[in-house]
Coordinates of N, CA and C in Angstrom, one line a residue:
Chain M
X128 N 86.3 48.6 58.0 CA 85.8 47.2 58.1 C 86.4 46.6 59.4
X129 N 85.6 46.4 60.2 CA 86.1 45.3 61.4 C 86.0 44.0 61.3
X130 N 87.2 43.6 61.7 CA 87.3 42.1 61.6 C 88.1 41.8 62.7
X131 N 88.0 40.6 63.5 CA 88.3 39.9 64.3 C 88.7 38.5 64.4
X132 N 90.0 38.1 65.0 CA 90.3 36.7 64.3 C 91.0 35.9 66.0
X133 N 90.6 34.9 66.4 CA 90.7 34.3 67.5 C 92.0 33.5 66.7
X134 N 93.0 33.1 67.9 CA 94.2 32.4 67.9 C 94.2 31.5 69.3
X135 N 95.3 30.3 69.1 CA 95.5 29.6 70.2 C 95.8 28.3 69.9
X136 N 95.9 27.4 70.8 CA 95.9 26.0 70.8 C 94.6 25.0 70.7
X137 N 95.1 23.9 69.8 CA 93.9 23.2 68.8 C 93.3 22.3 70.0
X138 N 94.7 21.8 70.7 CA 94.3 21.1 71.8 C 95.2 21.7 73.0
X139 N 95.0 21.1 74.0 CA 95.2 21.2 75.3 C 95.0 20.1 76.5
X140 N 95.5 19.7 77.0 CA 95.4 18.5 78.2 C 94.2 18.5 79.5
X141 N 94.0 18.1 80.0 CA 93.3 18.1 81.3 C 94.1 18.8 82.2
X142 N 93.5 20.0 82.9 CA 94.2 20.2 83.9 C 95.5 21.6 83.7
X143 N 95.2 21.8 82.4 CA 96.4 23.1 81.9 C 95.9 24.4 82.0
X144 N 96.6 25.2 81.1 CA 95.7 26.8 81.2 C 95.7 27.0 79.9
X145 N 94.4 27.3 79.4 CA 94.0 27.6 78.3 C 94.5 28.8 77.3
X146 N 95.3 29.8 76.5 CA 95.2 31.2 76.8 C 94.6 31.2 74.8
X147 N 94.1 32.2 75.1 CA 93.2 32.5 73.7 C 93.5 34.1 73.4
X148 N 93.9 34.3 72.4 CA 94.0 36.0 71.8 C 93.1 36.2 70.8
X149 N 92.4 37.5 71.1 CA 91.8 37.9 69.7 C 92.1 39.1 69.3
X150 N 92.7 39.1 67.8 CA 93.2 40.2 67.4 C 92.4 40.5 66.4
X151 N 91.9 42.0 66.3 CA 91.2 42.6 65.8 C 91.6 44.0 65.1
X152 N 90.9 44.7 64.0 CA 91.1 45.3 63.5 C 89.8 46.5 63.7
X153 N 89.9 47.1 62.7 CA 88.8 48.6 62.1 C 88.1 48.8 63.5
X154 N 88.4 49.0 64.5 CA 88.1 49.6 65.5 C 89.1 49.3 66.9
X155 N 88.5 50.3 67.9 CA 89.7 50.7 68.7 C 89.4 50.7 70.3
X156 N 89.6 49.7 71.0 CA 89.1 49.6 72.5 C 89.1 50.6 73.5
X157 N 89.6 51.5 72.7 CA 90.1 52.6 73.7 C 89.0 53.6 73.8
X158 N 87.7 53.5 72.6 CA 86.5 54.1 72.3 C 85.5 53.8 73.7
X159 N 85.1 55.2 73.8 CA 83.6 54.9 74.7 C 82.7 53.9 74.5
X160 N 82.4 53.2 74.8 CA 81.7 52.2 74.7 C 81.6 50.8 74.2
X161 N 82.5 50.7 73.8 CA 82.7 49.3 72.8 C 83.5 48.5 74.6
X162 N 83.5 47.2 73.7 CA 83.8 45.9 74.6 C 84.3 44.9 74.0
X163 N 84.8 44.0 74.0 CA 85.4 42.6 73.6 C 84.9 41.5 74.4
X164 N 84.1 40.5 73.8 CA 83.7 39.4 74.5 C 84.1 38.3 74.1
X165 N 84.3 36.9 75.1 CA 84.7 36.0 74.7 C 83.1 35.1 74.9
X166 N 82.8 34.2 73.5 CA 81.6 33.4 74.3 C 82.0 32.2 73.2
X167 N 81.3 30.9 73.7 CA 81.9 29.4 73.3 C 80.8 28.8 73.2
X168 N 80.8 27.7 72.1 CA 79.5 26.9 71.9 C 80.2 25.7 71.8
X169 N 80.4 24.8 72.7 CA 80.4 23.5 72.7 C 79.9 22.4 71.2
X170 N 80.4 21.4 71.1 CA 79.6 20.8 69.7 C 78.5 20.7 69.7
X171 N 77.3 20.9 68.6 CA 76.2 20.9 68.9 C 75.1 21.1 69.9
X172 N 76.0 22.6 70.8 CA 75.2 22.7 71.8 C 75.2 24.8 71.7
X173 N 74.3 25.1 72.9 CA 74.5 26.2 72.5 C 75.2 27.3 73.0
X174 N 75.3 28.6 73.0 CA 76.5 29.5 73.0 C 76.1 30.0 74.3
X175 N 77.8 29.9 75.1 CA 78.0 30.3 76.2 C 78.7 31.8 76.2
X176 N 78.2 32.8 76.8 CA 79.1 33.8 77.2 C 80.2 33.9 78.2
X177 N 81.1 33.8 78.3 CA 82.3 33.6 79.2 C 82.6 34.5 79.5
X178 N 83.3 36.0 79.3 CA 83.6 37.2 79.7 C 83.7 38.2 78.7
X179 N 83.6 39.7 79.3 CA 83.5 40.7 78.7 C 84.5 41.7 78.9
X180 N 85.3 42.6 78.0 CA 86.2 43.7 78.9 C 86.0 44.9 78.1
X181 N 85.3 46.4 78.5 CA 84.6 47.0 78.4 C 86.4 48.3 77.9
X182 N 86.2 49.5 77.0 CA 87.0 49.9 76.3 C 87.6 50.9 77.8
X183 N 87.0 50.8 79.2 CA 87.5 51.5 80.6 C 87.9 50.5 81.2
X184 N 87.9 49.0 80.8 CA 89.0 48.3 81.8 C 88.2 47.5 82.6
X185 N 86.4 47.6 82.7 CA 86.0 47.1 83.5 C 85.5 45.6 82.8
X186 N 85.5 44.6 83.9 CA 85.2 43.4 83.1 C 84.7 42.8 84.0
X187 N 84.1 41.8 83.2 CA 82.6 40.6 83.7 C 82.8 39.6 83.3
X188 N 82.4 38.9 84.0 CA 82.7 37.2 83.9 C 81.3 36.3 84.3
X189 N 81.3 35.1 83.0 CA 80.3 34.3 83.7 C 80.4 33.7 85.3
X190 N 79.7 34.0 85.7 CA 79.3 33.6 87.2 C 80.0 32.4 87.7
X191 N 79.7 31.1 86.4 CA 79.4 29.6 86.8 C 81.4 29.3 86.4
X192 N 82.2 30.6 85.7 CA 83.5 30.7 85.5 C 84.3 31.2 86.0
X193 N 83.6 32.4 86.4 CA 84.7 33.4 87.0 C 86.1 32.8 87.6
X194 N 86.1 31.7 88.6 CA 87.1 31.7 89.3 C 88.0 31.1 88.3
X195 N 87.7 30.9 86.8 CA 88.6 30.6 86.2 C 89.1 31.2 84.7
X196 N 88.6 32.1 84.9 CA 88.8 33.1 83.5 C 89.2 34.2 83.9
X197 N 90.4 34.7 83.0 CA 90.8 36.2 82.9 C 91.0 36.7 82.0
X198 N 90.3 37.9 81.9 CA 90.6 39.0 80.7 C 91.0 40.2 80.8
X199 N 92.2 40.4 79.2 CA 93.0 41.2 79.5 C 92.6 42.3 78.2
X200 N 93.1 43.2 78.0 CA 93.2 44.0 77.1 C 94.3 44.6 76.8
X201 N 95.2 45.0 75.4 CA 96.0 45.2 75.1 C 95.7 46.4 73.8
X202 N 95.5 47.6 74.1 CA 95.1 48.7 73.1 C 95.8 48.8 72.7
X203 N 96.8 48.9 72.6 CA 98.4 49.6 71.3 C 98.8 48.2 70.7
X204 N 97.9 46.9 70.9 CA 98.0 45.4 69.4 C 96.7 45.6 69.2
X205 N 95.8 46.3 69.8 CA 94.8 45.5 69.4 C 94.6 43.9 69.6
X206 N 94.1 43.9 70.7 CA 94.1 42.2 71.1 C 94.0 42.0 72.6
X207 N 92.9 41.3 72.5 CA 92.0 41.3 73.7 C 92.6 39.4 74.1
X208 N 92.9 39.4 75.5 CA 93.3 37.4 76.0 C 92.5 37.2 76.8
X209 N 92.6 35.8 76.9 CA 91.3 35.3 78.0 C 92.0 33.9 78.4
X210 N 92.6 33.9 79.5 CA 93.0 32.2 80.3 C 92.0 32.0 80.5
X211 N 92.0 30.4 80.7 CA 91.1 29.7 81.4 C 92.2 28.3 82.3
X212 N 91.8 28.4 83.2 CA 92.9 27.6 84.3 C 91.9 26.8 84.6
X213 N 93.0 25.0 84.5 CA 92.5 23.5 85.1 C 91.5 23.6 83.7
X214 N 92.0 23.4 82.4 CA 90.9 23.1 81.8 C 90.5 21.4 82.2
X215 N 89.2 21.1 81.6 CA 88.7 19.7 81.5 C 88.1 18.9 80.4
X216 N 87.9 18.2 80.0 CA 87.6 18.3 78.4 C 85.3 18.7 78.0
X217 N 85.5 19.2 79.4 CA 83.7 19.7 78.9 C 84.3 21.4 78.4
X218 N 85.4 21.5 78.5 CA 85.6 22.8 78.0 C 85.7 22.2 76.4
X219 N 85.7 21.7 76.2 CA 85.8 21.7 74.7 C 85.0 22.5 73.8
X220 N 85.1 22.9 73.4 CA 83.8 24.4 71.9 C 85.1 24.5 71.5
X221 N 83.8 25.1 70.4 CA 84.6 26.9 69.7 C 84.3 27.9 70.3
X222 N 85.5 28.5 70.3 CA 85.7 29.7 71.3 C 85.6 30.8 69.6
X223 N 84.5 31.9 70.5 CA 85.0 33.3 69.5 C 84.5 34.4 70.4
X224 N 85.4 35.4 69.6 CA 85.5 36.5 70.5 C 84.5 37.4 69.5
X225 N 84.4 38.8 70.2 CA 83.4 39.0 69.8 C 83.0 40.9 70.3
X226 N 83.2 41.6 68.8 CA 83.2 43.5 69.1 C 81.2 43.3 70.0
X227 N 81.5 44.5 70.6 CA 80.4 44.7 71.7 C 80.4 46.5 71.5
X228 N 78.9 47.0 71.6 CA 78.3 47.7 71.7 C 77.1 48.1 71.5
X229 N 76.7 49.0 72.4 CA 75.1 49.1 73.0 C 74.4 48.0 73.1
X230 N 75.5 47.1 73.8 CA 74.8 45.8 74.3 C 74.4 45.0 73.5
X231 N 74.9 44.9 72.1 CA 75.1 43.8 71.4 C 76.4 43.6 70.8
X232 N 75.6 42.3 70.3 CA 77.7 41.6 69.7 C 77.5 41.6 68.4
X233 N 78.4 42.9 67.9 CA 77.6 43.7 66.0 C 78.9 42.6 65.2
X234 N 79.8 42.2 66.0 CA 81.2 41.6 64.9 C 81.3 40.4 65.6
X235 N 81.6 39.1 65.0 CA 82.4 37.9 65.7 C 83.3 37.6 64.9
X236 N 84.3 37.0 65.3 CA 85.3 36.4 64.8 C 84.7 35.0 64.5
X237 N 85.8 33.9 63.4 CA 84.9 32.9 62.7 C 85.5 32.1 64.0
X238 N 85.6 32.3 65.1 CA 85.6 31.0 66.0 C 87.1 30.1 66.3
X239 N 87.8 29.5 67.3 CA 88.5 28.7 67.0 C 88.5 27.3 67.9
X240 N 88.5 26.1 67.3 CA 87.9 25.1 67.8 C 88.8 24.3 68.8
X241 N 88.6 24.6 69.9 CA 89.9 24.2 71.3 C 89.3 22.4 71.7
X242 N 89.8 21.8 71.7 CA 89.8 20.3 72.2 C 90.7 19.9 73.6
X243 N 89.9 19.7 74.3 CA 90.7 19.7 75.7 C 90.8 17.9 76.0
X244 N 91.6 16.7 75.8 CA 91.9 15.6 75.4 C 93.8 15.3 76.2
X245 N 93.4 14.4 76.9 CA 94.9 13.9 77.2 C 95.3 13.0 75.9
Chain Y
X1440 N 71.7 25.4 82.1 CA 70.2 25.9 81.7 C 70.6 27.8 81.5
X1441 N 69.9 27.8 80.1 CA 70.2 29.2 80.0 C 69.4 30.2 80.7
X1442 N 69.9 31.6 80.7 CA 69.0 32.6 81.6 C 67.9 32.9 81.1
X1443 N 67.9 33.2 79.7 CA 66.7 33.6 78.4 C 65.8 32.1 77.5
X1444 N 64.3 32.0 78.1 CA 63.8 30.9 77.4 C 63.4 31.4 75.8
X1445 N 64.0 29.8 75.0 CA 63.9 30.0 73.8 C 63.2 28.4 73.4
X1446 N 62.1 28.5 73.0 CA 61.4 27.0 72.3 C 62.7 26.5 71.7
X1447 N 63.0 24.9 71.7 CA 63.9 24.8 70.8 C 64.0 24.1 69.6
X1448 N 63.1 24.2 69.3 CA 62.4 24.3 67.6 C 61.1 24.9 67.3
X1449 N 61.2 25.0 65.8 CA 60.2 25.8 64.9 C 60.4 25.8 63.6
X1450 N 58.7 25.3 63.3 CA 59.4 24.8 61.4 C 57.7 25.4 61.0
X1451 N 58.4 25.8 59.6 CA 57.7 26.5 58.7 C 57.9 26.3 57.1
X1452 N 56.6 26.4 56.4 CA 56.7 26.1 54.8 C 57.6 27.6 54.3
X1453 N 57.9 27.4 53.0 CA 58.4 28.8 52.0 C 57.0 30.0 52.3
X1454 N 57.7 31.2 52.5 CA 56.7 31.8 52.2 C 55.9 32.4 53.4
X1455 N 56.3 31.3 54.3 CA 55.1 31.4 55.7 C 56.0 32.4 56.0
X1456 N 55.3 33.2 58.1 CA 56.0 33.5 58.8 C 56.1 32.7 60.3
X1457 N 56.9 32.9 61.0 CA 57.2 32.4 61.9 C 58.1 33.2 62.9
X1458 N 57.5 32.8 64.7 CA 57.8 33.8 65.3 C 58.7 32.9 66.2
X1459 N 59.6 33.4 66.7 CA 60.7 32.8 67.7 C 60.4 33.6 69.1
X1460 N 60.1 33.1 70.1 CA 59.9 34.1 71.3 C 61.4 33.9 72.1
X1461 N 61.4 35.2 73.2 CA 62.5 34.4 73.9 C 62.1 35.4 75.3
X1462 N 61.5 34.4 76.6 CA 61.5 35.3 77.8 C 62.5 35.1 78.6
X1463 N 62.8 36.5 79.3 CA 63.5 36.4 80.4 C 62.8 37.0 81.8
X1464 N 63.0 38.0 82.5 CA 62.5 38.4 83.6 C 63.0 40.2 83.4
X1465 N 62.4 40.4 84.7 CA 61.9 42.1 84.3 C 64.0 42.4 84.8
X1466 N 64.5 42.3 85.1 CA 66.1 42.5 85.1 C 66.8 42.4 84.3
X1467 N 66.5 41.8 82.8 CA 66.9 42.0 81.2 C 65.8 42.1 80.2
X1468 N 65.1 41.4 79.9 CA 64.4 42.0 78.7 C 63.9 43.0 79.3
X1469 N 62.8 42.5 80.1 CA 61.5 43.8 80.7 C 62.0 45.1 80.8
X1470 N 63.2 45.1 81.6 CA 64.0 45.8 82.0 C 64.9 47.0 81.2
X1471 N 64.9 46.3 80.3 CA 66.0 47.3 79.1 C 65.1 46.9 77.7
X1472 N 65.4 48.1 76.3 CA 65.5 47.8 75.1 C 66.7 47.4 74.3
X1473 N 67.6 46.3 75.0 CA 68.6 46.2 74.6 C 68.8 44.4 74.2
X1474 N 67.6 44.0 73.7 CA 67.8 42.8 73.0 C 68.2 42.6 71.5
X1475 N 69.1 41.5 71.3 CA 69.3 41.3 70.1 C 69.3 39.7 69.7
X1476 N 69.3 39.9 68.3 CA 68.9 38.0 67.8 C 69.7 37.8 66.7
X1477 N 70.9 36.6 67.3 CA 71.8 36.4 65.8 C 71.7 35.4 65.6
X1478 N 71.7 34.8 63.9 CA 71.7 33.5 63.7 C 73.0 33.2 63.2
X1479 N 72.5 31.2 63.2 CA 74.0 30.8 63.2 C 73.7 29.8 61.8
X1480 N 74.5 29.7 60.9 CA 74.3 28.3 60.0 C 75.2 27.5 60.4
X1481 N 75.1 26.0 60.0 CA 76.3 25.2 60.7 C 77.7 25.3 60.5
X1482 N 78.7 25.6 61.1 CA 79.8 25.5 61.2 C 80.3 27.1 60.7
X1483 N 79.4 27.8 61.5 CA 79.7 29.6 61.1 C 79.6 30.0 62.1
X1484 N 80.3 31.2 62.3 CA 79.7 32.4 63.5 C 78.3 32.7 63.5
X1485 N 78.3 33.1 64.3 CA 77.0 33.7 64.5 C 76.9 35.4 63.8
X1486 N 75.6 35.9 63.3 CA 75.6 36.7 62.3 C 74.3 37.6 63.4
X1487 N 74.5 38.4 63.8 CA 73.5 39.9 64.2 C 72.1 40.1 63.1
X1488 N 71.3 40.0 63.3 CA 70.1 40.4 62.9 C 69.2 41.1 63.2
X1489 N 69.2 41.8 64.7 CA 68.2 42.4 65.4 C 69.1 42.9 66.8
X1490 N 69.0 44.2 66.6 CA 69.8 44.7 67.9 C 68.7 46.2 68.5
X1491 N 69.1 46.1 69.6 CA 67.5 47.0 70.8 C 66.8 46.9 70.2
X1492 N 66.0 45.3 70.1 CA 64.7 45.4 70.0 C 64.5 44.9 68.9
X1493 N 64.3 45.9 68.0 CA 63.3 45.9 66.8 C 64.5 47.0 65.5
X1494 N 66.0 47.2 65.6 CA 67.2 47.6 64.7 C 67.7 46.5 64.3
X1495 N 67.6 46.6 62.7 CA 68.0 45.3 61.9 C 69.5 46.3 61.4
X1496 N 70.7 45.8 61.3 CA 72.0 46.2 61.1 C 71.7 46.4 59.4
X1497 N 72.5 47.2 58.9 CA 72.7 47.2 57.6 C 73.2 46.0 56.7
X1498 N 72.1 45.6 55.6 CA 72.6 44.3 54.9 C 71.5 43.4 55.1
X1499 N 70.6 43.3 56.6 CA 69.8 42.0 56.7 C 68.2 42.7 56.5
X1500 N 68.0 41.6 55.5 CA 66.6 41.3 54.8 C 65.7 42.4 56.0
X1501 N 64.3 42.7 55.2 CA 63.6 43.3 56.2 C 62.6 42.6 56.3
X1502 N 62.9 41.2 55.9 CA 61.6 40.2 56.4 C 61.9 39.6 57.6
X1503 N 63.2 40.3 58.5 CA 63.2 39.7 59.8 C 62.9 41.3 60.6
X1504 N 62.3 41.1 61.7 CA 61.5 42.0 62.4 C 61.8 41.6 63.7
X1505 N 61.7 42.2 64.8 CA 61.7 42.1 66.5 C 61.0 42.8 67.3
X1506 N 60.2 42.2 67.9 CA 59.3 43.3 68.6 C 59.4 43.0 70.6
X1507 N 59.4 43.5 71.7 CA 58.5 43.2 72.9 C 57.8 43.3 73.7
X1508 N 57.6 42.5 74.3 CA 55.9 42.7 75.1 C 56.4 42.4 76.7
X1509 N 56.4 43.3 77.6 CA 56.9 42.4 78.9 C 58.0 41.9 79.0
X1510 N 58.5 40.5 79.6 CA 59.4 40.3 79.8 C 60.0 39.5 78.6
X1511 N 58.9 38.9 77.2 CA 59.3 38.5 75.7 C 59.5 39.1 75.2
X1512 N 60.8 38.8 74.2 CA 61.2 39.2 72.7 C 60.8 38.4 71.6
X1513 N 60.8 38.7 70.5 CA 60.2 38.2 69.4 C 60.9 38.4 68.7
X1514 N 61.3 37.3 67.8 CA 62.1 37.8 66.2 C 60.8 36.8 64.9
X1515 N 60.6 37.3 64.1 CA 59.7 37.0 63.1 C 60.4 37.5 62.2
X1516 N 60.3 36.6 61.3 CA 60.4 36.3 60.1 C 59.3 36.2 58.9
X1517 N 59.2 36.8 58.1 CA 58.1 36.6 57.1 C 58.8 36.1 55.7
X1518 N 57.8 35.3 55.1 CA 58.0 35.1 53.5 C 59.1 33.9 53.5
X1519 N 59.4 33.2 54.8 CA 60.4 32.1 54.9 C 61.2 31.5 53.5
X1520 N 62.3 31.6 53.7 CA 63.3 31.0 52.5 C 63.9 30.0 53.1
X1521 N 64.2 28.9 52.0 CA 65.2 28.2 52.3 C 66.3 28.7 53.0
X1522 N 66.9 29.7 52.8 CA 68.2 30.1 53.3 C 68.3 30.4 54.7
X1523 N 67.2 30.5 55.4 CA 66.6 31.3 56.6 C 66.6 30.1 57.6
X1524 N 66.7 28.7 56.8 CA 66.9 27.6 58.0 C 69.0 27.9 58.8
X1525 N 68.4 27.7 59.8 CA 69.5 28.0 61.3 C 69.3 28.1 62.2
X1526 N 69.6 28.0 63.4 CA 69.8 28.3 64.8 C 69.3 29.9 65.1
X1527 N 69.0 30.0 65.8 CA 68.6 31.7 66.4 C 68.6 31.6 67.8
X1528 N 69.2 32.5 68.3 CA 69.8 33.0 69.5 C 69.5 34.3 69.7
X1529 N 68.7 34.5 70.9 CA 68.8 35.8 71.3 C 69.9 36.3 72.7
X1530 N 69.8 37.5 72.9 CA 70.3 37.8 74.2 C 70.2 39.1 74.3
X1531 N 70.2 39.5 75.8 CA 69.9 41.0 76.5 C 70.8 41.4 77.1
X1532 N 71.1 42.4 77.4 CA 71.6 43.3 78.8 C 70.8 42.9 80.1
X1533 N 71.4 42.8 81.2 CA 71.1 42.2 82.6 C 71.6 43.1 83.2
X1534 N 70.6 44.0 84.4 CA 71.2 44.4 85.6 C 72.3 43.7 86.7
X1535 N 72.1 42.2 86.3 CA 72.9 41.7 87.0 C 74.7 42.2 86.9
X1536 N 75.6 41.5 87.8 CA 77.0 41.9 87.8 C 77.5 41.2 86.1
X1537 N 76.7 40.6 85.4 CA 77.6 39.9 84.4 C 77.2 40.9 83.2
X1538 N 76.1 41.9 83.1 CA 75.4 42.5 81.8 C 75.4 41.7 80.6
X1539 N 75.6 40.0 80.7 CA 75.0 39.6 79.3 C 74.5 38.2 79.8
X1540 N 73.5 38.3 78.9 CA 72.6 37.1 79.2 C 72.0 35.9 77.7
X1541 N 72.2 35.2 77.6 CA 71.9 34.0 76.0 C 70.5 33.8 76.4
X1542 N 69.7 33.1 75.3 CA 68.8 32.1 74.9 C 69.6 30.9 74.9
X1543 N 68.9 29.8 74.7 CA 69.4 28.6 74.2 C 69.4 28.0 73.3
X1544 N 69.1 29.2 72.3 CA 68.6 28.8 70.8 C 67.4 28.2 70.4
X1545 N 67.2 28.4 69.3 CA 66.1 27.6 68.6 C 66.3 27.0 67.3
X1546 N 66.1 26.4 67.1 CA 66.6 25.5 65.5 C 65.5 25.5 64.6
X1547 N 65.6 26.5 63.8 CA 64.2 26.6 62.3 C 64.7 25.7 61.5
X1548 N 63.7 24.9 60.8 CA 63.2 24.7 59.9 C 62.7 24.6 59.3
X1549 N 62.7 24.9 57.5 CA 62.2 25.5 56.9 C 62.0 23.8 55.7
X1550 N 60.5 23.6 55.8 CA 59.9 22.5 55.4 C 59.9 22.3 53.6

């Protein structure tokens, strides 16, 4: 059974660094092909893909983020991170991470709801 | 503005069917058989229903279907249920440097 569960801070200030872990189970990053993605849906709005990091280390990032996202991988916790530096409060969503293969996202985690508020 | 167009609504009686399109350009859909369509109910993850194309995951009804044509995807639905009101979201594989690409959703409902 795979399951995935996003962790972190409920809020966050203007202008901090965001850091988000998703720790995951019944499967193994270290596999051919699988990936870990982070993607966010704002309230009432719709889902953003943020970044991806592939079970060889290679990773992707949204375009319109890149200079402010990084992702890491950690195979021996199982658990994939993702900063995000100088948040603002349009970063506000739920963040969920999310198992990847053959180019789809087959598992998500139930999401965790980040509020970016001085 | 997302990369994949999705109408952002569509409503249907019990029973009907109804199709959700979603175009992009020949550099992800056209391009690859690697589209997929998850839905979302309010205040849940999103759930996989259609992966390359026209592969429904083990567990979901087989009154959801995916087909495409060119640079559209299609997810249909037949025999509409209550239960079936939600958000739907597609997305592809992209030649581009990022390999993933969203819809902007579409919001069913179910009359």
């Amino acid at each position: 059974q795979i399951t995935l569960k996003e962790s972190g801070p409920m809020l966050v200030k203007p202008t901090q660094t965001l850091t988000l872990t998703c720790t995951f189970s019944g499967f193994s990053l270290s596999t051919s092909g699988v990936g870990v993605g982070w993607i966010r849906q704002p309230p009432g709005k719709a889902l953003e893909w943020l970044a991806l990091i592939y079970w060889d280390d290679d990773k992707r990032y949204s375009p319109s983020l890149k200079s402010r996202l990084t992702i890491t991988k950690d195979t021996s916790k199982n658990q994939v991170v993702l900063t995000m530096t100088n948040v603002d409060p349009v970063d506000t969503a739920t963040y969920y991470c999310a198992h990847r293969t053959r180019s789809s996202w087959y598992y998500w985690g139930q999401g965790t709801l980040v509020t970016v508020s001085s | 503005q997302s990369a994949l167009t999705q109408p952002a609504s569509v409503s249907g009686s019990p029973g009907q069917s109804i199709t959700i399109s979603c175009t992009g350009t020949s550099s992800d859909i056209g391009g690859y058989n690697y589209v997929s369509w998850y839905q979302q109910h309010p205040g849940k993850a999103p759930k996989l229903m259609i992966y390359d194309v026209i592969n429904r995951p083990s567990g979901v009804s087989n009154r959801f279907s995916g087909s495409k044509s060119g640079n559209t995807a299609s997810l249909t639905i037949s025999g509409l249920q209550a239960e079936d009101e939600a958000d739907y979201f597609c997305s592809s594989y992209t030649s581009s440097t990022t390999h993933v690409v969203f819809g902007g959703g579409t919001k069913l409902t179910v009359l």
